[in-house]
């Protein structure tokens, strides 16, 4: 019994010593081109932090409009390239059992109203940073995109409109007709009380057409003369005051 226990302890100690002296995988000094080449979570975290520092430095530099158009375009392309690379590192870290950085970043964007580092989102996920937002053609591109979005929104809103919006069904329940009839009676009574005269309203389209044809339209000369008389009266009233 004691010998068996001693042998077991000895074997356990030998295994622990061998495991401690086993050669470790060499650490990656340079960030690999493909995130899938990294199998160590700590290394992947380190490369992601390194990438974020590079992106932050580039965003700070691109704020200077005096760099020139070509330099600004190249720098903006480099930022977008590194953003795509960061996405792959986020995915790799998640595969290695690390944090879900992609979900965290999306939540931060939602809290900031979708404005990531004060950038403008273009087509295909391409973003414009700093002075790149004022490059020739960029503003026109976003103006066209905004107009297209507004047009689609209007078409979508019009499709949702029902006849109720235009008031086409207001007379179906009969309430509006009763209110209009009561208001019409009060108006007629007020006209008669003031000594006015009521005229019969046309009952059909033919009668309405005959009524309109009986009216004579004033000529241009008559309208000009009436307008001149009105201006004269207004001027005299102003002088009398």
mmCIF file of C-alpha atoms in Angstrom, residues 105-121 127-130 133:
data_model
loop_
_atom_site.group_PDB
_atom_site.id
_atom_site.type_symbol
_atom_site.label_atom_id
_atom_site.label_comp_id
_atom_site.label_asym_id
_atom_site.label_seq_id
_atom_site.Cartn_x
_atom_site.Cartn_y
_atom_site.Cartn_z
ATOM 1 C CA UNK A 105 -19.876 47.969 -31.132
ATOM 2 C CA UNK A 106 -23.354 47.742 -32.641
ATOM 3 C CA UNK A 107 -24.871 48.682 -29.295
ATOM 4 C CA UNK A 108 -22.536 51.676 -29.012
ATOM 5 C CA UNK A 109 -23.521 52.810 -32.512
ATOM 6 C CA UNK A 110 -27.193 52.621 -31.605
ATOM 7 C CA UNK A 111 -26.561 54.715 -28.492
ATOM 8 C CA UNK A 112 -24.697 57.296 -30.608
ATOM 9 C CA UNK A 113 -27.436 57.431 -33.249
ATOM 10 C CA UNK A 114 -25.472 55.387 -35.806
ATOM 11 C CA UNK A 115 -22.750 58.036 -36.029
ATOM 12 C CA UNK A 116 -19.502 56.082 -35.633
ATOM 13 C CA UNK A 117 -16.560 58.445 -35.005
ATOM 14 C CA UNK A 118 -18.602 61.229 -36.696
ATOM 15 C CA UNK A 119 -18.412 59.445 -40.040
ATOM 16 C CA UNK A 120 -20.881 59.271 -42.916
ATOM 17 C CA UNK A 121 -21.973 55.874 -44.166
ATOM 18 C CA UNK A 127 -17.467 55.261 -44.542
ATOM 19 C CA UNK A 128 -16.146 58.800 -45.015
ATOM 20 C CA UNK A 129 -14.164 60.376 -42.188
ATOM 21 C CA UNK A 130 -12.992 63.909 -41.434
ATOM 22 C CA UNK A 133 -16.667 64.116 -46.192
#
